[in-house]
mmCIF file of the C-alpha atoms, coordinates in Angstrom:
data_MODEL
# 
_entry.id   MODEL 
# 
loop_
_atom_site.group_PDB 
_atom_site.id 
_atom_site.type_symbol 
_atom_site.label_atom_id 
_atom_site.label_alt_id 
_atom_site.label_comp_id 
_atom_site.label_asym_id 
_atom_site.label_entity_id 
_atom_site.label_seq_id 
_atom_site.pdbx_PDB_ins_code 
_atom_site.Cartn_x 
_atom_site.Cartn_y 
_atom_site.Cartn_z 
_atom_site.occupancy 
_atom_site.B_iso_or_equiv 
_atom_site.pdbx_formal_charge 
_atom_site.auth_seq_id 
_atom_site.auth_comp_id 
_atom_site.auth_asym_id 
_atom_site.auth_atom_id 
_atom_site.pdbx_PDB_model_num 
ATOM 1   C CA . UNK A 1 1   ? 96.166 41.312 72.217 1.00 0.00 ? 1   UNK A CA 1 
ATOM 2   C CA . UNK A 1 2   ? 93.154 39.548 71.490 1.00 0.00 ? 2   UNK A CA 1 
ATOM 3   C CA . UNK A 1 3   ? 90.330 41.918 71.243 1.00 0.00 ? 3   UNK A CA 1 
ATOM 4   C CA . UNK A 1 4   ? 86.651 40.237 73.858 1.00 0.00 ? 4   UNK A CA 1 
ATOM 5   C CA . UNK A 1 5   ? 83.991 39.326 71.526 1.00 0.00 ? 5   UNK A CA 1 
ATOM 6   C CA . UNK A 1 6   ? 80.301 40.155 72.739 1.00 0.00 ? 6   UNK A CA 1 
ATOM 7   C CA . UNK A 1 7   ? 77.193 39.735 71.348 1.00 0.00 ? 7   UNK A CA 1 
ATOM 8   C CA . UNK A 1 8   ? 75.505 42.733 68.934 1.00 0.00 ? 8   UNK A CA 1 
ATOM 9   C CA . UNK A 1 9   ? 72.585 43.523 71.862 1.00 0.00 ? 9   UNK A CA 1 
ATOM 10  C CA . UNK A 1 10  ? 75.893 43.699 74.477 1.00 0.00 ? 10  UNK A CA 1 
ATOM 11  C CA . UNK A 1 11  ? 78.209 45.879 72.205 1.00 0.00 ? 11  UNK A CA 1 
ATOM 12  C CA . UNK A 1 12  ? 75.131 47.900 71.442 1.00 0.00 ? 12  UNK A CA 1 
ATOM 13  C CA . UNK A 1 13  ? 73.819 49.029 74.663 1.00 0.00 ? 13  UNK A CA 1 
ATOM 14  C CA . UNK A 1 14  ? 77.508 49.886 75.787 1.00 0.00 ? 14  UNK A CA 1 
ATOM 15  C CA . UNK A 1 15  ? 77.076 52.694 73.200 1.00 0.00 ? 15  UNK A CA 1 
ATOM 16  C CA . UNK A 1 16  ? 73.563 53.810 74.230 1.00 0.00 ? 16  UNK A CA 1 
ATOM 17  C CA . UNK A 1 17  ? 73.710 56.988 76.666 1.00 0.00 ? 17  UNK A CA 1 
ATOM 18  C CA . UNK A 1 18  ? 70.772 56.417 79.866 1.00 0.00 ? 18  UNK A CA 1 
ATOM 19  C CA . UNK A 1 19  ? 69.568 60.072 78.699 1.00 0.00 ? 19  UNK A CA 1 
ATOM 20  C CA . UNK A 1 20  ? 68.629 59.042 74.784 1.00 0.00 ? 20  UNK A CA 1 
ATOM 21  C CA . UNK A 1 21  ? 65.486 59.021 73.080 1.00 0.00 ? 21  UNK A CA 1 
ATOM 22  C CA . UNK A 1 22  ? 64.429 56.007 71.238 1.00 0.00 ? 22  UNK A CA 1 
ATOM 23  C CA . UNK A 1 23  ? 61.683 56.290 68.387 1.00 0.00 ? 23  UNK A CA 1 
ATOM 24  C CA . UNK A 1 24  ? 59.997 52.543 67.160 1.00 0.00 ? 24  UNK A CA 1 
ATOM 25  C CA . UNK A 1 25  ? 58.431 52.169 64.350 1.00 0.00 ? 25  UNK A CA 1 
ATOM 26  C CA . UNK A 1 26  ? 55.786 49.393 65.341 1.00 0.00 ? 26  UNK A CA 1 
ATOM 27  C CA . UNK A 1 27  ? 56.475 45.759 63.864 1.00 0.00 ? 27  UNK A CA 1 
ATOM 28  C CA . UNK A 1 28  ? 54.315 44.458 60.903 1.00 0.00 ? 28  UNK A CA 1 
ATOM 29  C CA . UNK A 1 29  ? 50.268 44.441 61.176 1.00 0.00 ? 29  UNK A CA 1 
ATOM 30  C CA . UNK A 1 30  ? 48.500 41.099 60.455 1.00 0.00 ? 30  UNK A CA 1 
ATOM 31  C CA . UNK A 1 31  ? 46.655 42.675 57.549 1.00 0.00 ? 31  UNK A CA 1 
ATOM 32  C CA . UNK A 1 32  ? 46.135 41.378 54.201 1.00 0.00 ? 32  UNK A CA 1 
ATOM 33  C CA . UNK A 1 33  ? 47.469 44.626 52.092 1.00 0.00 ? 33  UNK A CA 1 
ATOM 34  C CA . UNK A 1 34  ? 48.006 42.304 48.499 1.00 0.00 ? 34  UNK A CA 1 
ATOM 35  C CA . UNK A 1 35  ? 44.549 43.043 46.921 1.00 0.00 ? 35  UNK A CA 1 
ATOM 36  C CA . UNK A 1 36  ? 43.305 46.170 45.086 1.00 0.00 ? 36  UNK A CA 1 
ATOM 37  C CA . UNK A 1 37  ? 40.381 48.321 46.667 1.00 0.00 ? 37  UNK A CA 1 
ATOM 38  C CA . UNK A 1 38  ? 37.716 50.672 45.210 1.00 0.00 ? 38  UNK A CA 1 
ATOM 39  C CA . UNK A 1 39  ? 38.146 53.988 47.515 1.00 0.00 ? 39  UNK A CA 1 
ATOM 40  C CA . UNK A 1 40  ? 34.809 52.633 49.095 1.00 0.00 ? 40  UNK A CA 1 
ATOM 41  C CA . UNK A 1 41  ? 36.678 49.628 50.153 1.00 0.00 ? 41  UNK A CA 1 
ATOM 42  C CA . UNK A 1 42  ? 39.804 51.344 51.456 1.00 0.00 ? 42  UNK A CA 1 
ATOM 43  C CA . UNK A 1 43  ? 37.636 53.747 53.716 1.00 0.00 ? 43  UNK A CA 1 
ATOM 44  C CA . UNK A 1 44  ? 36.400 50.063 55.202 1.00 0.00 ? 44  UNK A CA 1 
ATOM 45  C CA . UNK A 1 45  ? 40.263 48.964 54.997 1.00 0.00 ? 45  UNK A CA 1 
ATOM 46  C CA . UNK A 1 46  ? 41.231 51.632 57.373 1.00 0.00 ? 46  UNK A CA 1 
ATOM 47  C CA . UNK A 1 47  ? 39.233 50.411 60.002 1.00 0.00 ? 47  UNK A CA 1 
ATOM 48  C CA . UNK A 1 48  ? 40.727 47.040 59.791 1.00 0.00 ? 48  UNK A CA 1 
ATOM 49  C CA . UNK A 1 49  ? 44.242 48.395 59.838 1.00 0.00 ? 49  UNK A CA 1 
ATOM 50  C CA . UNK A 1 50  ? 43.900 50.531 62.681 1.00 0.00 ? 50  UNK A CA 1 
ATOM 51  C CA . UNK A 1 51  ? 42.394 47.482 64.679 1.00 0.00 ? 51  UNK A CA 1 
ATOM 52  C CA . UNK A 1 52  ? 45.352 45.005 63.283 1.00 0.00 ? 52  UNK A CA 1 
ATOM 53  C CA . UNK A 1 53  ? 47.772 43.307 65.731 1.00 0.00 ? 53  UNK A CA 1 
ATOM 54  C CA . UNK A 1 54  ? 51.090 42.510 65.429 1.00 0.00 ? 54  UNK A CA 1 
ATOM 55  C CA . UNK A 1 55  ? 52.358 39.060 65.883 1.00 0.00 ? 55  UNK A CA 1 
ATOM 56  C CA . UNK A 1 56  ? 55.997 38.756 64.567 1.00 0.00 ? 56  UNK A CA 1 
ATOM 57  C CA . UNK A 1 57  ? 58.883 39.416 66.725 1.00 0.00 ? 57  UNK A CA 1 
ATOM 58  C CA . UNK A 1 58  ? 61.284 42.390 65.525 1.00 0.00 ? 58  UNK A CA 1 
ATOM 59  C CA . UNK A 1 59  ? 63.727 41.081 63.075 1.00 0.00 ? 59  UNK A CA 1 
ATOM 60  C CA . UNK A 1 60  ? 66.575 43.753 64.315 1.00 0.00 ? 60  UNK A CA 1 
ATOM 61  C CA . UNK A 1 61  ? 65.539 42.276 67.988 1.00 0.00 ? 61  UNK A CA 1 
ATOM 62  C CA . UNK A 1 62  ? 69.098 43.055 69.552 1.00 0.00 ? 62  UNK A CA 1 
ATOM 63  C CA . UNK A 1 63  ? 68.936 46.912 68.845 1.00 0.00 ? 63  UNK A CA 1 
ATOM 64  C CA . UNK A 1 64  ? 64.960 47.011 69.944 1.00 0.00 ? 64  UNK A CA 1 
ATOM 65  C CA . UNK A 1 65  ? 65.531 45.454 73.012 1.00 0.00 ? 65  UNK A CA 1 
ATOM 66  C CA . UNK A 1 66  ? 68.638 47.022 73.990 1.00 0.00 ? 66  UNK A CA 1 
ATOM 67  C CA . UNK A 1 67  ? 67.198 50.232 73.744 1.00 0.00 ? 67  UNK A CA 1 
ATOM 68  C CA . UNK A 1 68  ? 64.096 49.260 75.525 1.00 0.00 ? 68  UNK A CA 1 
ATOM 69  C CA . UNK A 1 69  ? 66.401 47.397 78.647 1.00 0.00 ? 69  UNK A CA 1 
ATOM 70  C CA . UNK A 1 70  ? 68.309 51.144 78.523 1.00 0.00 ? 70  UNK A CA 1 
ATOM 71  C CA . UNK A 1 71  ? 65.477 53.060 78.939 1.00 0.00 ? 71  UNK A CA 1 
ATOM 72  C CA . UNK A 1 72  ? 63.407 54.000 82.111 1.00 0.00 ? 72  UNK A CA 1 
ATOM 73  C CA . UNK A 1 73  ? 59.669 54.626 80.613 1.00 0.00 ? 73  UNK A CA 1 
ATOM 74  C CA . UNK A 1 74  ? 58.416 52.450 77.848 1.00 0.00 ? 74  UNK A CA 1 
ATOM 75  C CA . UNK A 1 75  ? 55.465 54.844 75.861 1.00 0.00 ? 75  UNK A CA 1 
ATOM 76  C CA . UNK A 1 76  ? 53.390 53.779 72.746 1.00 0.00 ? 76  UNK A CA 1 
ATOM 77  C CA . UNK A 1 77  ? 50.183 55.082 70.773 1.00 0.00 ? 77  UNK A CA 1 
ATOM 78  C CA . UNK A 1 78  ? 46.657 53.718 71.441 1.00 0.00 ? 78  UNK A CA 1 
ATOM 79  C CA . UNK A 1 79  ? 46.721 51.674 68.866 1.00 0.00 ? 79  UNK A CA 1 
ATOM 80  C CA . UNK A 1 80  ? 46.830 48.564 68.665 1.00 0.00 ? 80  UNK A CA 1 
ATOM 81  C CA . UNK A 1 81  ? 49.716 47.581 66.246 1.00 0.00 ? 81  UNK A CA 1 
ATOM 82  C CA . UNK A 1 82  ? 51.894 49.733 68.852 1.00 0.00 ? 82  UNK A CA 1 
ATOM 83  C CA . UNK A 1 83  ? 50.968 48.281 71.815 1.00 0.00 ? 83  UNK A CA 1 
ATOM 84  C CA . UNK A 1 84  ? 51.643 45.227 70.725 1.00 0.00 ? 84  UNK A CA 1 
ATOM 85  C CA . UNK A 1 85  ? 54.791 46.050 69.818 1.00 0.00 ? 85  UNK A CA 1 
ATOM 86  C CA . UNK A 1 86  ? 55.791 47.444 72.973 1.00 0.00 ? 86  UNK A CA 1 
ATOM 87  C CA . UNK A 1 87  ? 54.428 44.776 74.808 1.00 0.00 ? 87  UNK A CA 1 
ATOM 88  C CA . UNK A 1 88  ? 57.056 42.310 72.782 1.00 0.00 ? 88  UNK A CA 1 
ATOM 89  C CA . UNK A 1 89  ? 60.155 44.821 73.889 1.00 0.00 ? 89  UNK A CA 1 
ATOM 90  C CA . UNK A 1 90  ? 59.042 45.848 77.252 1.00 0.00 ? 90  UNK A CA 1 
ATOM 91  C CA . UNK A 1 91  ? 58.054 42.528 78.816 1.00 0.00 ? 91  UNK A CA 1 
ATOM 92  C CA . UNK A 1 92  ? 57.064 42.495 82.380 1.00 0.00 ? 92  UNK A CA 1 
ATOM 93  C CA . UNK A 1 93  ? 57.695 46.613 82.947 1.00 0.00 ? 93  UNK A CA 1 
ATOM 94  C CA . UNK A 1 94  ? 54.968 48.954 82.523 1.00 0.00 ? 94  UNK A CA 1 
ATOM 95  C CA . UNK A 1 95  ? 53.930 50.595 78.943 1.00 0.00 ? 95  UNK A CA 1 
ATOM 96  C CA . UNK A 1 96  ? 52.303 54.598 79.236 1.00 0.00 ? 96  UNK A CA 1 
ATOM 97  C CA . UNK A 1 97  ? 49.845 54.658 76.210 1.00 0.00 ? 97  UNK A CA 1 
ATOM 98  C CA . UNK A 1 98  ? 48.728 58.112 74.589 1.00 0.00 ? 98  UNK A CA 1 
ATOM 99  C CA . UNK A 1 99  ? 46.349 58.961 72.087 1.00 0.00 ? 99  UNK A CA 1 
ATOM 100 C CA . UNK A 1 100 ? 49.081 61.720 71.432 1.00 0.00 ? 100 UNK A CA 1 
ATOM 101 C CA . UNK A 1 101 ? 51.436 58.831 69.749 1.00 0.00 ? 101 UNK A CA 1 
ATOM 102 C CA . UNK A 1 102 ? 48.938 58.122 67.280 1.00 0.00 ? 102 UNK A CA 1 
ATOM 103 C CA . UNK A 1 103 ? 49.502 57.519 63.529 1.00 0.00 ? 103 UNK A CA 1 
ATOM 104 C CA . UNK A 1 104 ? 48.396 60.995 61.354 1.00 0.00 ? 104 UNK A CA 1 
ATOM 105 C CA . UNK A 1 105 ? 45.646 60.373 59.055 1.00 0.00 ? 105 UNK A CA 1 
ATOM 106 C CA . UNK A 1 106 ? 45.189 59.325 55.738 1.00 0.00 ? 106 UNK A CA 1 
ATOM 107 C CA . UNK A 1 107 ? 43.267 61.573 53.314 1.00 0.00 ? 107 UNK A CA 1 
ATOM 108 C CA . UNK A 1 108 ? 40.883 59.856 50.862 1.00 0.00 ? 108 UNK A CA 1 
ATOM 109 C CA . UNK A 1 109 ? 42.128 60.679 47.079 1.00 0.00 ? 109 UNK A CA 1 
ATOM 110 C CA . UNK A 1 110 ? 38.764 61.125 45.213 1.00 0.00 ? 110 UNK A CA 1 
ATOM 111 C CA . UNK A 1 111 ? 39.770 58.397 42.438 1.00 0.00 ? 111 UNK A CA 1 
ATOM 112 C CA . UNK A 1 112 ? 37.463 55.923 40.777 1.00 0.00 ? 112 UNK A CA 1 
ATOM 113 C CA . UNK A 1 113 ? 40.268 53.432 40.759 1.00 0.00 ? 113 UNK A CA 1 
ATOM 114 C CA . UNK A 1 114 ? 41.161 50.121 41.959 1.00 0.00 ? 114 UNK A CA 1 
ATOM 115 C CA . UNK A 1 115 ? 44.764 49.775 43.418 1.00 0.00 ? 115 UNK A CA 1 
ATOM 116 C CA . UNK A 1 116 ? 46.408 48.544 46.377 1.00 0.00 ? 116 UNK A CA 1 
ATOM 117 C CA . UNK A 1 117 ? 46.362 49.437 50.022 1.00 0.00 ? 117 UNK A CA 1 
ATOM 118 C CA . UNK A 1 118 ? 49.794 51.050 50.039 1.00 0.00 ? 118 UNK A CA 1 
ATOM 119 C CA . UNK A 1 119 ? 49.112 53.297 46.920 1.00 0.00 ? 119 UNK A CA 1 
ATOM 120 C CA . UNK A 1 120 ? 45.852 54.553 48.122 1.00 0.00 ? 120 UNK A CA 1 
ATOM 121 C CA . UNK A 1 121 ? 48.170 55.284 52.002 1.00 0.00 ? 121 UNK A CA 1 
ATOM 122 C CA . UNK A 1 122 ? 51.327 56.759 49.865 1.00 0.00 ? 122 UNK A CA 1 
ATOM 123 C CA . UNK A 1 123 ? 48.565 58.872 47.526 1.00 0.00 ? 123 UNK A CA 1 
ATOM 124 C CA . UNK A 1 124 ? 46.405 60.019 50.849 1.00 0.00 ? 124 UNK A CA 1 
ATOM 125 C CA . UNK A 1 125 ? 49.922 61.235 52.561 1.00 0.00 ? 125 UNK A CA 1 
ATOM 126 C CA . UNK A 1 126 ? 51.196 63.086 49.634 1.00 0.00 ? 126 UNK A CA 1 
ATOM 127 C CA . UNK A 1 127 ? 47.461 64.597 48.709 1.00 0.00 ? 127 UNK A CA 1 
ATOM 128 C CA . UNK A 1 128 ? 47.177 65.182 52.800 1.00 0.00 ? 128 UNK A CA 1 
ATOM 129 C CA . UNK A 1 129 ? 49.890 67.318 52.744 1.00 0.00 ? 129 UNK A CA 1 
ATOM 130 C CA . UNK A 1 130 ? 48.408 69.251 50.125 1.00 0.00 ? 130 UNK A CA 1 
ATOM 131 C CA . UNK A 1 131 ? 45.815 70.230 51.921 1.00 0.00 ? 131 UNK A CA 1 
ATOM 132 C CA . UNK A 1 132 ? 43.488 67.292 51.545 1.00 0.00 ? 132 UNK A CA 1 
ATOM 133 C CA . UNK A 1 133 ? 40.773 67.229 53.880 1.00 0.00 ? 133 UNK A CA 1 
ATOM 134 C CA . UNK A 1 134 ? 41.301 64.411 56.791 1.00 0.00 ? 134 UNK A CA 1 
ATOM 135 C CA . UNK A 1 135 ? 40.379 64.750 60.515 1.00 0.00 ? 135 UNK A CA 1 
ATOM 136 C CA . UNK A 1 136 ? 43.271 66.292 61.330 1.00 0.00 ? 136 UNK A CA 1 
ATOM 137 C CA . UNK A 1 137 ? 44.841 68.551 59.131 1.00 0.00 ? 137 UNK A CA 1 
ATOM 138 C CA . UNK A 1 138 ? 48.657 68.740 58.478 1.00 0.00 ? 138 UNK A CA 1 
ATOM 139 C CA . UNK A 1 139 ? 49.306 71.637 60.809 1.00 0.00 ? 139 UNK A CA 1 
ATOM 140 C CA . UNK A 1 140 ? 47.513 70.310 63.798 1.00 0.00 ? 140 UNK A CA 1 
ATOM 141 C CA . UNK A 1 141 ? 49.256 66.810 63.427 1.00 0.00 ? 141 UNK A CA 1 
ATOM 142 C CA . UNK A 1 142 ? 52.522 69.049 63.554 1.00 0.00 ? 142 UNK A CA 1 
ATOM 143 C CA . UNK A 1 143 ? 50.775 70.803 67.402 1.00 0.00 ? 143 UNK A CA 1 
ATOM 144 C CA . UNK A 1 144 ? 50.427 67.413 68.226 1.00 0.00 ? 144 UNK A CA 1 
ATOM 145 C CA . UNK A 1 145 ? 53.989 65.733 67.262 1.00 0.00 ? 145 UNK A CA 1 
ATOM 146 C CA . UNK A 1 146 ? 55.197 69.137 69.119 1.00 0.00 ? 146 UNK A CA 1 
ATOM 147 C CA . UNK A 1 147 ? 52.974 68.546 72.274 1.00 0.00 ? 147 UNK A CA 1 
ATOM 148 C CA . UNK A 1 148 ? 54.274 64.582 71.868 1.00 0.00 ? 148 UNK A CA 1 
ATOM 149 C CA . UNK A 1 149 ? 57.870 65.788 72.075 1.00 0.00 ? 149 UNK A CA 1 
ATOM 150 C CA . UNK A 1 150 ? 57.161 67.537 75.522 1.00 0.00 ? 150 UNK A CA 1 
ATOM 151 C CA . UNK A 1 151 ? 56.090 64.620 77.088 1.00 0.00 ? 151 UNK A CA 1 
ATOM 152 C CA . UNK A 1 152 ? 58.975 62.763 76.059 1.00 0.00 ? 152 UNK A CA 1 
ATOM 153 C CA . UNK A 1 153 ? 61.855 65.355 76.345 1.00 0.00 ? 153 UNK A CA 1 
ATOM 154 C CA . UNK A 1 154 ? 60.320 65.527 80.224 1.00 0.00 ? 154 UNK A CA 1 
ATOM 155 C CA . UNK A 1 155 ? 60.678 61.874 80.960 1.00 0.00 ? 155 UNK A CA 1 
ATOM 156 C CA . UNK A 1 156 ? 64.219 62.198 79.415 1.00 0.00 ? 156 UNK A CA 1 
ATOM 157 C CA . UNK A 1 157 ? 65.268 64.189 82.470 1.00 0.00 ? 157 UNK A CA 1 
ATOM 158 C CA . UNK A 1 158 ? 65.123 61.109 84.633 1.00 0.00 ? 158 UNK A CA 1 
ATOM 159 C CA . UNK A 1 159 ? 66.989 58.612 81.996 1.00 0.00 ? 159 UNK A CA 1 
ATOM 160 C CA . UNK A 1 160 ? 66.009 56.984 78.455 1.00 0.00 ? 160 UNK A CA 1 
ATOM 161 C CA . UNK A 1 161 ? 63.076 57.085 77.007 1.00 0.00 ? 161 UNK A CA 1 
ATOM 162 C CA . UNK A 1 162 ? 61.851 54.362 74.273 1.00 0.00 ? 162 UNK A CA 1 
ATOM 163 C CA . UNK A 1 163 ? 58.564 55.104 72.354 1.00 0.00 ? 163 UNK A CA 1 
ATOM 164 C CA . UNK A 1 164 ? 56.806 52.536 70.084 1.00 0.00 ? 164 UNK A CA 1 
ATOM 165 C CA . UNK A 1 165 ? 54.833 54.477 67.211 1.00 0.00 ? 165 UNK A CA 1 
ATOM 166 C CA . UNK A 1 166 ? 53.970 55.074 63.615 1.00 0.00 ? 166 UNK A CA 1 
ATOM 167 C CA . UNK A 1 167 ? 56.219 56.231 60.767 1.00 0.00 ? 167 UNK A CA 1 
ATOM 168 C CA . UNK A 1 168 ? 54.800 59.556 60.325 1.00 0.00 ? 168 UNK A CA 1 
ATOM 169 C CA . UNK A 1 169 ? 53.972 60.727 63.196 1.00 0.00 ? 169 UNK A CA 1 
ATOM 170 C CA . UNK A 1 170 ? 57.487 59.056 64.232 1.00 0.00 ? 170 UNK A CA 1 
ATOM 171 C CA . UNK A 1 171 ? 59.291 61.704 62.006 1.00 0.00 ? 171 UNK A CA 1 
ATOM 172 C CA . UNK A 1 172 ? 57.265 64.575 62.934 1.00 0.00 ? 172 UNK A CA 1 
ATOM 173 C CA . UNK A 1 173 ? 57.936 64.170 66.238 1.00 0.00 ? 173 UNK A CA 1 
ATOM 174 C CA . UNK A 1 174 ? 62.061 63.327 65.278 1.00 0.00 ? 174 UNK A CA 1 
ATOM 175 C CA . UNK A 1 175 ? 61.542 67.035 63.644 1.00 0.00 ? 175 UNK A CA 1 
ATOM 176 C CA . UNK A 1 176 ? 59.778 68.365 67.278 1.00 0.00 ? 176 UNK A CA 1 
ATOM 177 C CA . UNK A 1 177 ? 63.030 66.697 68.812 1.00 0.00 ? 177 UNK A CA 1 
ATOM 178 C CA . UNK A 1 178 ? 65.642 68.239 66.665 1.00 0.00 ? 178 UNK A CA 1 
ATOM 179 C CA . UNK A 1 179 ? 63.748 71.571 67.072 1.00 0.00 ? 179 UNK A CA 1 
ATOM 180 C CA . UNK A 1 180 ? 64.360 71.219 70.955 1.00 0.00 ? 180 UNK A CA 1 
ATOM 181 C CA . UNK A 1 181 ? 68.064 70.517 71.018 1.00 0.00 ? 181 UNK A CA 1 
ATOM 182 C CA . UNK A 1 182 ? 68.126 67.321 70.233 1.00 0.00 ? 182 UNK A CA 1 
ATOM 183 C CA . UNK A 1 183 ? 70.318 65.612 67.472 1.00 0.00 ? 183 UNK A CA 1 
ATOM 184 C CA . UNK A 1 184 ? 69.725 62.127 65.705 1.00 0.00 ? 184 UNK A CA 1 
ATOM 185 C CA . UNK A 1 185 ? 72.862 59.837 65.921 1.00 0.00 ? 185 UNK A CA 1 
ATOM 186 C CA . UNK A 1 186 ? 71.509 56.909 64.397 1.00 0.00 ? 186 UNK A CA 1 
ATOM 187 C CA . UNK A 1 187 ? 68.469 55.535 62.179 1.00 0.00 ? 187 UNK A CA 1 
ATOM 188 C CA . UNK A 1 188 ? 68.243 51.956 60.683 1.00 0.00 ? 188 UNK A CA 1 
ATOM 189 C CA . UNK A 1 189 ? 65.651 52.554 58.213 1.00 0.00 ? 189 UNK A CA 1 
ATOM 190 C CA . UNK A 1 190 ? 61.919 53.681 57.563 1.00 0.00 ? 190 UNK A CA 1 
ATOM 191 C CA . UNK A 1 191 ? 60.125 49.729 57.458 1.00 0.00 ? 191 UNK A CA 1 
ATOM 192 C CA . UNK A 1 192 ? 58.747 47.887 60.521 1.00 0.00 ? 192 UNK A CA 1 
ATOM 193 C CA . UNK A 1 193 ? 60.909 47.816 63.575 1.00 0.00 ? 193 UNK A CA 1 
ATOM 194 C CA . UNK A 1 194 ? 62.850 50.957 62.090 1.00 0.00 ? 194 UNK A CA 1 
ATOM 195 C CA . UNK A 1 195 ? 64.577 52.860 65.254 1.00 0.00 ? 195 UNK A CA 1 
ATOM 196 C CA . UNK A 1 196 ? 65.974 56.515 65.527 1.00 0.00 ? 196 UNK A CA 1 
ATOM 197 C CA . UNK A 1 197 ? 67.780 57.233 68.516 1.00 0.00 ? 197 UNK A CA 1 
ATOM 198 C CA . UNK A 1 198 ? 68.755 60.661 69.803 1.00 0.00 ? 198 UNK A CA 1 
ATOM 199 C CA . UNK A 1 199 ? 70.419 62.918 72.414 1.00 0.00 ? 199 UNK A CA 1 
ATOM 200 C CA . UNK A 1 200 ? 71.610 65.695 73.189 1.00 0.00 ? 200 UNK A CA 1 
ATOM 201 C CA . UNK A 1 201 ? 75.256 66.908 73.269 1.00 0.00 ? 201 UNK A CA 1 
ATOM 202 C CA . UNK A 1 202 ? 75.234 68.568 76.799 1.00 0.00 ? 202 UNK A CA 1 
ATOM 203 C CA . UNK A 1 203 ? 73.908 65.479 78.326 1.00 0.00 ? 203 UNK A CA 1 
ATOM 204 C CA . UNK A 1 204 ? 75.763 62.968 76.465 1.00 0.00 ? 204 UNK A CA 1 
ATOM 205 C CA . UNK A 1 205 ? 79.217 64.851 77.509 1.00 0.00 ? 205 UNK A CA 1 
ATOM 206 C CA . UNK A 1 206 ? 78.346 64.359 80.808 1.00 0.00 ? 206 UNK A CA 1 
ATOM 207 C CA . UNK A 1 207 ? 77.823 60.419 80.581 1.00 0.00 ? 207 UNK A CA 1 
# 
């Protein structure tokens, strides 16, 4: 017998369950991270990036918008870079913004060097963590991924839930998820457009 062909975004949403949670990592930022900063300079760039839109369509489109169409409630951050991403999977529906979405913050490494963008991010998580001094500190970004959770394991009572964020706060609130019953069944990666999708075992046996 000859098996029916369908396209990736078809074969993929007959796999999605109505009940999952969807976490997005927003798509690229139109923001010139090639050239080396003084610290001075990436304070300034920080401004810039949180104000950066987003422009370029998801590359993995089929799997972004099939878990947007299988959702019920679109959410996203306040910030820009994510609600422009949302707005390119949700189209005409409805997008709930919430400060409590947003990215965690970068700490400044006290270094009288010049290097680029991502190594003065990748140095301010790590030193963050530590214990470096940002505006929110590690353990109230972790209250905050937790209170983040709530809102979304709530709206999963009424069907799928897609939310279009940032990668860290993304996997804090993953660990919130997994914390409260929930178990990841897929990931496709950390970059731009990066999706985890979860559910939970009770509700998925009763598809």
């Amino acid at each position: 017998m000859q098996k029916r062909s369908c396209s990736l975004s078809t074969c993929y949403t007959s796999q999605m369950n109505r009940f999952d949670i969807y976490l997005v990592r927003h798509g690229r930022p139109d923001c010139d991270r090639r050239h080396r900063l003084s610290r001075t300079a990436f304070i300034d760039w920080l401004d810039t990036y949180a104000a950066a839109r987003v422009s370029q369509t998801p590359p993995n489109s089929a799997i972004c918008h099939a878990a947007a169409r299988v959702s019920q409630a679109i959410f996203a951050s306040e910030l820009p870079r994510a609600k422009d991403s949302a707005a390119m999977l949700a189209g005409d529906r409805p997008i709930r913004t919430d400060a409590v979405f947003n990215e965690t913050d970068v700490a400044i490494v006290p270094l009288s060097l010049s290097l680029p963008p991502g190594f003065w991010t990748a140095a301010g998580r790590l030193f963050w963590l530590a214990g470096g001094v940002a505006q929110e500190t590690h353990s109230g970004a972790k209250i905050r991924a937790s209170r983040a959770a709530s809102i979304l394991l709530t709206e999963a009572t009424k069907g799928g839930v897609l939310l279009v964020g940032h990668g860290w706060m993304n996997r804090m609130i993953a660990g919130a998820l997994v914390q409260n019953g929930m178990r990841r069944v897929e990931a496709t990666g950390s970059g731009y457009w990066a999706v985890m999708r979860f559910c939970q075992d009770g509700i998925r046996a009763g598809r």
